[in-house]
PDB file of C-alpha atoms in Angstrom:
ATOM      1  CA  UNK M   1       0.034   0.064   0.022  1.00 93.00           C
ATOM      2  CA  UNK M   2       1.372   3.602  -1.135  1.00 95.00           C
ATOM      3  CA  UNK M   3       2.380   5.720   1.655  1.00 95.00           C
ATOM      4  CA  UNK M   4      -0.335   8.198   2.867  1.00 96.00           C
ATOM      5  CA  UNK M   5       0.417  11.119   5.277  1.00 97.00           C
ATOM      6  CA  UNK M   6      -2.141  11.057   8.127  1.00 96.00           C
ATOM      7  CA  UNK M   7      -0.536  14.257   9.999  1.00 96.00           C
ATOM      8  CA  UNK M   8      -2.839  17.444   9.241  1.00 96.00           C
ATOM      9  CA  UNK M   9      -1.339  19.755  11.811  1.00 95.00           C
ATOM     10  CA  UNK M  10       1.998  20.166  14.069  1.00 95.00           C
ATOM     11  CA  UNK M  11       1.952  21.933  17.495  1.00 94.00           C
ATOM     12  CA  UNK M  12       3.345  25.358  18.094  1.00 92.00           C
ATOM     13  CA  UNK M  13       6.662  25.727  19.863  1.00 91.00           C
ATOM     14  CA  UNK M  14       8.733  28.040  21.927  1.00 87.00           C
ATOM     15  CA  UNK M  15      12.223  29.551  21.461  1.00 86.00           C
ATOM     16  CA  UNK M  16      14.745  27.541  23.693  1.00 85.00           C
ATOM     17  CA  UNK M  17      11.929  24.900  24.801  1.00 87.00           C
ATOM     18  CA  UNK M  18      12.625  21.354  23.631  1.00 91.00           C
ATOM     19  CA  UNK M  19      10.186  20.390  20.769  1.00 94.00           C
ATOM     20  CA  UNK M  20       8.929  17.026  19.545  1.00 94.00           C
ATOM     21  CA  UNK M  21       6.306  15.946  17.315  1.00 95.00           C
ATOM     22  CA  UNK M  22       5.801  12.784  15.202  1.00 95.00           C
ATOM     23  CA  UNK M  23       4.655  12.664  11.554  1.00 96.00           C
ATOM     24  CA  UNK M  24       2.412   9.735  10.941  1.00 96.00           C
ATOM     25  CA  UNK M  25       1.503   7.788   7.723  1.00 96.00           C
ATOM     26  CA  UNK M  26      -0.254   4.617   6.487  1.00 95.00           C
ATOM     27  CA  UNK M  27       1.071   2.318   4.052  1.00 95.00           C
ATOM     28  CA  UNK M  28       3.840  -0.446   3.500  1.00 95.00           C
ATOM     29  CA  UNK M  29       6.704  -0.086   5.820  1.00 94.00           C
ATOM     30  CA  UNK M  30       9.401   0.997   5.875  1.00 96.00           C
ATOM     31  CA  UNK M  31       8.544   4.763   5.221  1.00 96.00           C
ATOM     32  CA  UNK M  32      11.186   7.312   4.654  1.00 97.00           C
ATOM     33  CA  UNK M  33      10.544  10.869   5.435  1.00 97.00           C
ATOM     34  CA  UNK M  34      12.045  14.047   3.961  1.00 97.00           C
ATOM     35  CA  UNK M  35      11.435  17.856   3.686  1.00 97.00           C
ATOM     36  CA  UNK M  36      10.342  18.386  -0.121  1.00 96.00           C
ATOM     37  CA  UNK M  37      10.248  22.282   0.031  1.00 96.00           C
ATOM     38  CA  UNK M  38      10.569  24.968   2.781  1.00 96.00           C
ATOM     39  CA  UNK M  39      12.363  24.426   5.889  1.00 95.00           C
ATOM     40  CA  UNK M  40      11.949  23.331   9.411  1.00 96.00           C
ATOM     41  CA  UNK M  41      12.430  25.986  12.125  1.00 95.00           C
ATOM     42  CA  UNK M  42      16.143  26.737  13.118  1.00 93.00           C
ATOM     43  CA  UNK M  43      17.121  24.060  15.758  1.00 94.00           C
ATOM     44  CA  UNK M  44      14.693  21.316  14.583  1.00 96.00           C
ATOM     45  CA  UNK M  45      15.478  18.257  12.600  1.00 96.00           C
ATOM     46  CA  UNK M  46      13.559  15.483  10.779  1.00 97.00           C
ATOM     47  CA  UNK M  47      14.466  12.085  11.648  1.00 97.00           C
ATOM     48  CA  UNK M  48      13.982  10.356   8.198  1.00 97.00           C
ATOM     49  CA  UNK M  49      13.198   6.719   9.422  1.00 96.00           C
ATOM     50  CA  UNK M  50      10.639   7.726  12.345  1.00 96.00           C
ATOM     51  CA  UNK M  51       9.150  10.953  11.163  1.00 96.00           C
ATOM     52  CA  UNK M  52      10.039  12.628  14.428  1.00 96.00           C
ATOM     53  CA  UNK M  53      10.655  16.364  14.106  1.00 96.00           C
ATOM     54  CA  UNK M  54      12.742  17.240  17.368  1.00 95.00           C
ATOM     55  CA  UNK M  55      15.152  19.720  18.670  1.00 94.00           C
ATOM     56  CA  UNK M  56      15.147  23.046  20.406  1.00 92.00           C
ATOM     57  CA  UNK M  57      13.984  25.965  18.423  1.00 92.00           C
ATOM     58  CA  UNK M  58      16.351  28.999  18.221  1.00 89.00           C
ATOM     59  CA  UNK M  59      14.237  31.569  16.365  1.00 88.00           C
ATOM     60  CA  UNK M  60      10.633  32.719  16.354  1.00 87.00           C
ATOM     61  CA  UNK M  61       8.413  32.799  13.155  1.00 90.00           C
ATOM     62  CA  UNK M  62       6.141  30.809  10.926  1.00 93.00           C
ATOM     63  CA  UNK M  63       7.796  28.043   9.180  1.00 95.00           C
ATOM     64  CA  UNK M  64       6.056  26.630   6.174  1.00 96.00           C
ATOM     65  CA  UNK M  65       7.268  23.353   4.468  1.00 97.00           C
ATOM     66  CA  UNK M  66       6.297  20.356   2.714  1.00 97.00           C
ATOM     67  CA  UNK M  67       7.071  16.872   3.881  1.00 97.00           C
ATOM     68  CA  UNK M  68       7.249  13.661   1.875  1.00 97.00           C
ATOM     69  CA  UNK M  69       6.656  10.062   2.823  1.00 97.00           C
ATOM     70  CA  UNK M  70       8.039   7.650   0.383  1.00 97.00           C
ATOM     71  CA  UNK M  71       7.757   3.657   0.535  1.00 97.00           C
ATOM     72  CA  UNK M  72       8.328   0.901  -2.147  1.00 95.00           C
ATOM     73  CA  UNK M  73       4.669   1.500  -3.556  1.00 94.00           C
ATOM     74  CA  UNK M  74       4.648   5.342  -3.860  1.00 94.00           C
ATOM     75  CA  UNK M  75       4.836   8.517  -1.986  1.00 96.00           C
ATOM     76  CA  UNK M  76       2.690  11.391  -0.605  1.00 97.00           C
ATOM     77  CA  UNK M  77       3.225  15.099   0.207  1.00 97.00           C
ATOM     78  CA  UNK M  78       1.613  17.188   2.865  1.00 97.00           C
ATOM     79  CA  UNK M  79       2.045  21.097   3.247  1.00 97.00           C
ATOM     80  CA  UNK M  80       2.432  21.783   7.030  1.00 97.00           C
ATOM     81  CA  UNK M  81       3.653  24.662   9.284  1.00 96.00           C
ATOM     82  CA  UNK M  82       5.178  25.202  12.757  1.00 95.00           C
ATOM     83  CA  UNK M  83       4.696  28.609  14.632  1.00 93.00           C
ATOM     84  CA  UNK M  84       7.507  29.295  17.140  1.00 92.00           C
ATOM     85  CA  UNK M  85       7.124  32.042  19.731  1.00 87.00           C
ATOM     86  CA  UNK M  86       9.357  33.753  22.234  1.00 78.00           C
ATOM     87  CA  UNK M  87       8.943  32.401  25.871  1.00 64.00           C
ATOM     88  CA  UNK M  88       7.587  35.750  27.326  1.00 53.00           C
ATOM     89  CA  UNK M  89       7.161  34.220  30.849  1.00 49.00           C
ATOM     90  CA  UNK M  90      10.812  33.729  31.136  1.00 41.00           C
ATOM     91  CA  UNK M  91      11.767  37.082  29.714  1.00 39.00           C
ATOM     92  CA  UNK M  92       9.268  38.984  31.940  1.00 39.00           C
ATOM     93  CA  UNK M  93      10.956  37.068  34.904  1.00 37.00           C
ATOM     94  CA  UNK M  94      14.344  38.016  34.007  1.00 37.00           C
ATOM     95  CA  UNK M  95      13.346  41.717  33.546  1.00 44.00           C
ATOM     96  CA  UNK M  96      11.529  41.818  36.883  1.00 46.00           C
ATOM     97  CA  UNK M  97      14.571  41.135  38.603  1.00 51.00           C
ATOM     98  CA  UNK M  98      17.002  43.272  36.691  1.00 65.00           C
ATOM     99  CA  UNK M  99      16.894  46.663  38.735  1.00 70.00           C
ATOM    100  CA  UNK M 100      19.988  47.193  40.252  1.00 74.00           C
ATOM    101  CA  UNK M 101      21.644  50.232  42.295  1.00 77.00           C
ATOM    102  CA  UNK M 102      24.977  50.786  43.541  1.00 77.00           C
ATOM    103  CA  UNK M 103      27.016  51.795  45.589  1.00 81.00           C
ATOM    104  CA  UNK M 104      24.697  50.400  48.206  1.00 81.00           C
ATOM    105  CA  UNK M 105      24.890  51.708  50.828  1.00 85.00           C
ATOM    106  CA  UNK M 106      25.486  55.228  49.306  1.00 85.00           C
ATOM    107  CA  UNK M 107      26.536  58.798  50.577  1.00 86.00           C
ATOM    108  CA  UNK M 108      24.982  60.749  47.916  1.00 83.00           C
ATOM    109  CA  UNK M 109      24.903  59.541  44.210  1.00 81.00           C
ATOM    110  CA  UNK M 110      23.257  56.264  43.405  1.00 77.00           C
ATOM    111  CA  UNK M 111      23.739  54.700  40.149  1.00 76.00           C
ATOM    112  CA  UNK M 112      20.786  52.831  38.590  1.00 75.00           C
ATOM    113  CA  UNK M 113      21.100  49.830  36.007  1.00 72.00           C
ATOM    114  CA  UNK M 114      18.143  48.249  34.262  1.00 66.00           C
ATOM    115  CA  UNK M 115      17.702  47.069  30.977  1.00 60.00           C
ATOM    116  CA  UNK M 116      14.573  48.958  30.328  1.00 58.00           C
ATOM    117  CA  UNK M 117      15.786  52.208  31.416  1.00 61.00           C
ATOM    118  CA  UNK M 118      14.714  54.963  29.311  1.00 59.00           C
ATOM    119  CA  UNK M 119      15.514  58.766  29.686  1.00 57.00           C
ATOM    120  CA  UNK M 120      12.612  60.616  31.320  1.00 58.00           C
ATOM    121  CA  UNK M 121      11.550  57.499  33.423  1.00 66.00           C
ATOM    122  CA  UNK M 122      10.222  58.526  36.791  1.00 75.00           C
ATOM    123  CA  UNK M 123      12.158  57.275  39.827  1.00 79.00           C
ATOM    124  CA  UNK M 124      10.348  57.323  43.393  1.00 85.00           C
ATOM    125  CA  UNK M 125      11.953  56.775  46.611  1.00 88.00           C
ATOM    126  CA  UNK M 126      10.142  55.934  49.721  1.00 90.00           C
ATOM    127  CA  UNK M 127      10.989  55.489  53.291  1.00 91.00           C
ATOM    128  CA  UNK M 128      10.388  52.410  55.484  1.00 86.00           C
ATOM    129  CA  UNK M 129       7.003  53.653  56.516  1.00 87.00           C
ATOM    130  CA  UNK M 130       5.931  53.996  52.779  1.00 86.00           C
ATOM    131  CA  UNK M 131       6.060  57.952  52.648  1.00 90.00           C
ATOM    132  CA  UNK M 132       7.134  59.259  49.290  1.00 90.00           C
ATOM    133  CA  UNK M 133      10.353  61.108  49.852  1.00 90.00           C
ATOM    134  CA  UNK M 134      11.618  61.962  46.339  1.00 86.00           C
ATOM    135  CA  UNK M 135      10.125  61.736  42.782  1.00 83.00           C
ATOM    136  CA  UNK M 136      12.133  62.811  39.673  1.00 72.00           C
ATOM    137  CA  UNK M 137      12.718  61.963  36.177  1.00 66.00           C
ATOM    138  CA  UNK M 138      16.030  60.060  35.586  1.00 59.00           C
ATOM    139  CA  UNK M 139      18.652  62.414  34.328  1.00 53.00           C
ATOM    140  CA  UNK M 140      21.432  61.089  32.350  1.00 52.00           C
ATOM    141  CA  UNK M 141      24.785  61.844  34.003  1.00 48.00           C
ATOM    142  CA  UNK M 142      28.078  63.443  32.527  1.00 46.00           C
ATOM    143  CA  UNK M 143      26.835  65.849  29.933  1.00 43.00           C
ATOM    144  CA  UNK M 144      23.527  63.868  29.078  1.00 42.00           C
ATOM    145  CA  UNK M 145      25.091  60.617  28.136  1.00 42.00           C
ATOM    146  CA  UNK M 146      23.775  57.090  29.383  1.00 42.00           C
ATOM    147  CA  UNK M 147      26.745  55.305  31.221  1.00 42.00           C
ATOM    148  CA  UNK M 148      28.260  52.491  29.510  1.00 40.00           C
ATOM    149  CA  UNK M 149      26.972  49.047  30.307  1.00 37.00           C
ATOM    150  CA  UNK M 150      28.323  47.816  33.664  1.00 37.00           C
ATOM    151  CA  UNK M 151      27.888  44.301  35.045  1.00 37.00           C
ATOM    152  CA  UNK M 152      26.399  42.916  31.982  1.00 36.00           C
ATOM    153  CA  UNK M 153      23.416  44.252  29.757  1.00 37.00           C
ATOM    154  CA  UNK M 154      22.106  47.519  29.821  1.00 43.00           C
ATOM    155  CA  UNK M 155      23.329  51.221  30.767  1.00 49.00           C
ATOM    156  CA  UNK M 156      22.874  53.178  34.031  1.00 61.00           C
ATOM    157  CA  UNK M 157      21.591  56.474  35.102  1.00 70.00           C
ATOM    158  CA  UNK M 158      22.558  58.345  38.431  1.00 73.00           C
ATOM    159  CA  UNK M 159      20.243  60.108  40.897  1.00 77.00           C
ATOM    160  CA  UNK M 160      21.290  62.353  43.724  1.00 82.00           C
ATOM    161  CA  UNK M 161      20.068  61.234  47.187  1.00 86.00           C
ATOM    162  CA  UNK M 162      22.403  63.297  49.220  1.00 88.00           C
ATOM    163  CA  UNK M 163      19.427  65.375  50.639  1.00 88.00           C
ATOM    164  CA  UNK M 164      18.040  62.298  52.263  1.00 91.00           C
ATOM    165  CA  UNK M 165      18.598  61.535  55.846  1.00 92.00           C
ATOM    166  CA  UNK M 166      20.600  58.560  56.716  1.00 93.00           C
ATOM    167  CA  UNK M 167      18.410  55.259  56.763  1.00 91.00           C
ATOM    168  CA  UNK M 168      16.818  52.535  54.689  1.00 89.00           C
ATOM    169  CA  UNK M 169      14.837  53.500  51.393  1.00 90.00           C
ATOM    170  CA  UNK M 170      13.104  51.865  48.582  1.00 85.00           C
ATOM    171  CA  UNK M 171      13.632  52.956  45.022  1.00 82.00           C
ATOM    172  CA  UNK M 172      10.726  52.398  42.648  1.00 82.00           C
ATOM    173  CA  UNK M 173      10.707  52.514  38.675  1.00 78.00           C
ATOM    174  CA  UNK M 174       7.482  51.468  37.258  1.00 72.00           C
ATOM    175  CA  UNK M 175       6.606  48.027  39.090  1.00 72.00           C
ATOM    176  CA  UNK M 176      10.489  47.368  39.907  1.00 76.00           C
ATOM    177  CA  UNK M 177      11.443  48.015  43.444  1.00 79.00           C
ATOM    178  CA  UNK M 178      15.013  47.819  45.121  1.00 80.00           C
ATOM    179  CA  UNK M 179      16.179  48.529  48.620  1.00 83.00           C
ATOM    180  CA  UNK M 180      19.054  50.929  49.406  1.00 86.00           C
ATOM    181  CA  UNK M 181      20.846  52.335  52.375  1.00 87.00           C
ATOM    182  CA  UNK M 182      21.867  56.067  52.519  1.00 90.00           C
ATOM    183  CA  UNK M 183      24.715  56.617  55.026  1.00 89.00           C
TER     184      UNK M 183
END
């Protein structure tokens, strides 16, 4: 009996998350699988004897291709696609913990590092009882230029906290909060 592909759709995948989906066909065995046209998502491969598409996707996008199943009595082709998306949950988790300040403790100037810093972002400083002590837009240091990246990704900005009394404070930008000590 001629090879007839039964698979009609393939599951979506996520960048950096292992992927596995099996192509299925009826017909005399053995059946050999191949990609006739197009290409699988980057990072995925097709096992030509089992029909298993597996690997870890490395790029997002919609990937269109045509698979071919061949046996001793004939072949069949089927147009399929796999959509690969970025793993937003992981990205958000990383960004949620990316707000850093130094030196901590500080005596006056506090450098702020965050991958999402934008000129004009508003910084708020609260004391330990939740009172807003300071609110101002972030200003670029040294003649209006962002600091070069330090400690990895992203640049930094400086705020002056020298007018605050010595103690523990919380710096907030958007939804991100970090504790610092003024000495």
